PDB file of C-alpha atoms in Angstrom:
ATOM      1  CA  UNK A   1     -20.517 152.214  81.273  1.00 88.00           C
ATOM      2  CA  UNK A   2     -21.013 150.567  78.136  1.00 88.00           C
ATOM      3  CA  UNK A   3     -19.981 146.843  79.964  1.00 90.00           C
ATOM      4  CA  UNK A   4     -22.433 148.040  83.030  1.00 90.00           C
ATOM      5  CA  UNK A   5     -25.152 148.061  80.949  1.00 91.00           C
ATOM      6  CA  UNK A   6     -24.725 144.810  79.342  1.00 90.00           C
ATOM      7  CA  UNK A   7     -24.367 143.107  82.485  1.00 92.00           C
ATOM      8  CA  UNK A   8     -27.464 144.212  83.772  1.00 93.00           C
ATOM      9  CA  UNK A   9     -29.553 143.537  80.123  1.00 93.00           C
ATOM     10  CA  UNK A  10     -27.851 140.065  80.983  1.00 91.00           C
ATOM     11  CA  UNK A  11     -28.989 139.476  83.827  1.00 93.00           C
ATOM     12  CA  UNK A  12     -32.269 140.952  83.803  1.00 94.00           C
ATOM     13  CA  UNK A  13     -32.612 138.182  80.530  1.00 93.00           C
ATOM     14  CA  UNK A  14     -31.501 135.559  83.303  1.00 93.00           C
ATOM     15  CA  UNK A  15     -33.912 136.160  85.666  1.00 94.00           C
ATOM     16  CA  UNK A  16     -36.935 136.469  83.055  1.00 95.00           C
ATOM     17  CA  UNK A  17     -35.254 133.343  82.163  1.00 94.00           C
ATOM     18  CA  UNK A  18     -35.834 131.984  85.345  1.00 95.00           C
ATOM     19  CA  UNK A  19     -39.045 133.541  85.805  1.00 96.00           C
ATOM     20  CA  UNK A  20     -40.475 131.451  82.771  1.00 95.00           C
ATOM     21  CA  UNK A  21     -38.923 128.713  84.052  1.00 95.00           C
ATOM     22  CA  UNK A  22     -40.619 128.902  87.492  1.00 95.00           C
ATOM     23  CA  UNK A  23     -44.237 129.895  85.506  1.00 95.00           C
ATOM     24  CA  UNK A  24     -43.767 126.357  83.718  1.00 94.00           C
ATOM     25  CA  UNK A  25     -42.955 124.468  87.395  1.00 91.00           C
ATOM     26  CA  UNK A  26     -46.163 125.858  88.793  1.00 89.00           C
ATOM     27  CA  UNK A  27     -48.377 125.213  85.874  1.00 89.00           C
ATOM     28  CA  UNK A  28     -46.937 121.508  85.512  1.00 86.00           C
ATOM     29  CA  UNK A  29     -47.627 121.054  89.563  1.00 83.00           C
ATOM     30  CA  UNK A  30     -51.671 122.275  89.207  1.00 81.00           C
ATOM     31  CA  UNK A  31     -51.709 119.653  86.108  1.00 82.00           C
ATOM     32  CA  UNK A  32     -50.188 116.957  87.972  1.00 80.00           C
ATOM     33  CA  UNK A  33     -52.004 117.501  91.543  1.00 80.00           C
ATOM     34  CA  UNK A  34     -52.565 114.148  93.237  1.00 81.00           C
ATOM     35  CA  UNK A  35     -54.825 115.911  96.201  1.00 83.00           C
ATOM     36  CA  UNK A  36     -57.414 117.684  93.274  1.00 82.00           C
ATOM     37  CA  UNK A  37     -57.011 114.298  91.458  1.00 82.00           C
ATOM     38  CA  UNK A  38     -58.305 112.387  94.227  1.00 87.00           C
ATOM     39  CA  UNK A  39     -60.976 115.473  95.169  1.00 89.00           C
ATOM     40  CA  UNK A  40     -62.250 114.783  91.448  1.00 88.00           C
ATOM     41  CA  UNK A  41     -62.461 111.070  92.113  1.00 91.00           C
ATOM     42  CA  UNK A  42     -64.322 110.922  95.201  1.00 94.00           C
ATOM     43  CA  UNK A  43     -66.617 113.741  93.817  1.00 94.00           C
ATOM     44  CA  UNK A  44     -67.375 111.957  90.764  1.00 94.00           C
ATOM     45  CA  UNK A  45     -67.866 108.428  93.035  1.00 94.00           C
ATOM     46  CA  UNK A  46     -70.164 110.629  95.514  1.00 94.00           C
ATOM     47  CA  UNK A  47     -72.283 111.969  92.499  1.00 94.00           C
ATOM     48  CA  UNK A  48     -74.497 109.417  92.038  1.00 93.00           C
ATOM     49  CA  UNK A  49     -74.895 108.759  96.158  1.00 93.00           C
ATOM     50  CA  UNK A  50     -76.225 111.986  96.424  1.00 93.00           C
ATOM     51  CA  UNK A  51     -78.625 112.538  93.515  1.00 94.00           C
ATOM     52  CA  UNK A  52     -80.123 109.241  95.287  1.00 94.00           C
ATOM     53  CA  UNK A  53     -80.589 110.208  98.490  1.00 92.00           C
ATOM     54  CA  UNK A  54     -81.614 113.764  96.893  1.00 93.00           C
ATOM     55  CA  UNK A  55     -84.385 111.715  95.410  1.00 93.00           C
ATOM     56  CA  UNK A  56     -84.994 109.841  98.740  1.00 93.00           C
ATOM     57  CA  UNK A  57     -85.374 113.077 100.677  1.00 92.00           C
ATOM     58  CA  UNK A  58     -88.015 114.705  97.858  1.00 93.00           C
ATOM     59  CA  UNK A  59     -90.179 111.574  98.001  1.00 92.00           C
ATOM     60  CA  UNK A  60     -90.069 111.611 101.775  1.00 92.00           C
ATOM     61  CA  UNK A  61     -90.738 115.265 102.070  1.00 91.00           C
ATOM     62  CA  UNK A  62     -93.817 114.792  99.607  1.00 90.00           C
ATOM     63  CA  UNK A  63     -95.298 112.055 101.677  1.00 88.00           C
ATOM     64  CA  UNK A  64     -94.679 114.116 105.050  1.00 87.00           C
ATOM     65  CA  UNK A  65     -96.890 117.198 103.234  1.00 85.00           C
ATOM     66  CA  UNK A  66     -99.666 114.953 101.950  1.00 75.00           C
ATOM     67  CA  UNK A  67    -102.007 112.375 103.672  1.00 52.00           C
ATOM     68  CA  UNK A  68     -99.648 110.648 105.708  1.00 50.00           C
ATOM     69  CA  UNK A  69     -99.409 113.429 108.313  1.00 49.00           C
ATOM     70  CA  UNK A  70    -102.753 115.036 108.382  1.00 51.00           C
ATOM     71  CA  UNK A  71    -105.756 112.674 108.300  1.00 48.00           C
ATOM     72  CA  UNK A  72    -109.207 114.013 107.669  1.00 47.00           C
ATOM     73  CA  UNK A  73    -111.854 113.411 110.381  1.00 44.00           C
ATOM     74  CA  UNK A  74    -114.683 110.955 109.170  1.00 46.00           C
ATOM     75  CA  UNK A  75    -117.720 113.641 109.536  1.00 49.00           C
ATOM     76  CA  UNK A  76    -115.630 116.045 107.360  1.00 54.00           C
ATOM     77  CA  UNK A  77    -113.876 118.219 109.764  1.00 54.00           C
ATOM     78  CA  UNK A  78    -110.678 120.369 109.923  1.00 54.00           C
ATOM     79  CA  UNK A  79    -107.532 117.321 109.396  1.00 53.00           C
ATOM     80  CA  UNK A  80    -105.874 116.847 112.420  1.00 55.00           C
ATOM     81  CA  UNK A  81    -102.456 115.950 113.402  1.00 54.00           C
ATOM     82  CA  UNK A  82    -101.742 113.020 115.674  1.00 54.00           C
ATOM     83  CA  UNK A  83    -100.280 113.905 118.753  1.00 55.00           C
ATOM     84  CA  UNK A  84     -96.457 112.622 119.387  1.00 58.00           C
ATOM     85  CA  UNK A  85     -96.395 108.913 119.870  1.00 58.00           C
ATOM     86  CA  UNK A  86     -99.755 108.180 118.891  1.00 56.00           C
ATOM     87  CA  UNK A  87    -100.464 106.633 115.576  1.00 57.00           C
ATOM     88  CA  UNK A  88    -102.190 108.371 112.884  1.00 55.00           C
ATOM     89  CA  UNK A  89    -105.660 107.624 112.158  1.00 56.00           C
ATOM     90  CA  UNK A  90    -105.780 103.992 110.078  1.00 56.00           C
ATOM     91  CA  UNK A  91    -102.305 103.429 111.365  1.00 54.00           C
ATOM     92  CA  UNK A  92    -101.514  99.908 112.866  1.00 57.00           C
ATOM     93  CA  UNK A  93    -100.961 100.328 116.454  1.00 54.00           C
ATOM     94  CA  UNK A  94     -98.008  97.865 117.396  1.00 56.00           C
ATOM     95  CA  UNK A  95     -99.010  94.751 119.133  1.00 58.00           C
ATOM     96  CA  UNK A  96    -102.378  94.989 118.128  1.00 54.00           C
ATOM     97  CA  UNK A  97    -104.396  93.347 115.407  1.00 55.00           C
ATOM     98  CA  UNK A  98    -105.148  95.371 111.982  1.00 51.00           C
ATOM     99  CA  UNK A  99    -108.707  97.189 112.569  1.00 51.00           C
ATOM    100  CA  UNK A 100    -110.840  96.391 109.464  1.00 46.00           C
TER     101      UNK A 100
END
């Protein structure tokens, strides 16, 4: 009985053992990760792509809200949209000479 339970203190020290040992394996292959390493590098490369075009898209969105779109009529009437195609008022049409 007394050799029974020795065994089995012994081997339940062996496969804590080997438990650790497995704990360590893991933790060294999240450390030494190649894909998150190269996840890190193309985020940190991307960063300053997209705070540009981030930029880009505010100053584009502010000019799309203001004048640009919406042109107020001469005589002081509602603005107006252009219609689709057609040039806003002031716009230079294409093939034709700046109106002055």
């Amino acid at each position: 009985r007394l050799a029974g339970e020795f065994t089995s203190a012994f081997d339940q020290m062996a496969r804590e053992a080997e438990m650790e040992e497995l704990r360590k394996e893991i933790e060294d292959l999240k450390k030494n990760n190649p894909v998150a390493d190269a996840k890190r590098a193309v985020d940190e490369t991307m960063a300053p792509i997209k705070k540009e075009f981030g930029e880009e898209a505010e100053k584009l969105n502010k000019a799309a809200s203001g004048d640009a779109l919406f042109e107020t009529a001469q005589d002081g009437a509602a603005p107006t949209e252009p219609a689709l195609g057609e040039p806003a008022q002031g716009e230079a049409v294409p093939g034709e000479a700046a109106k002055s």
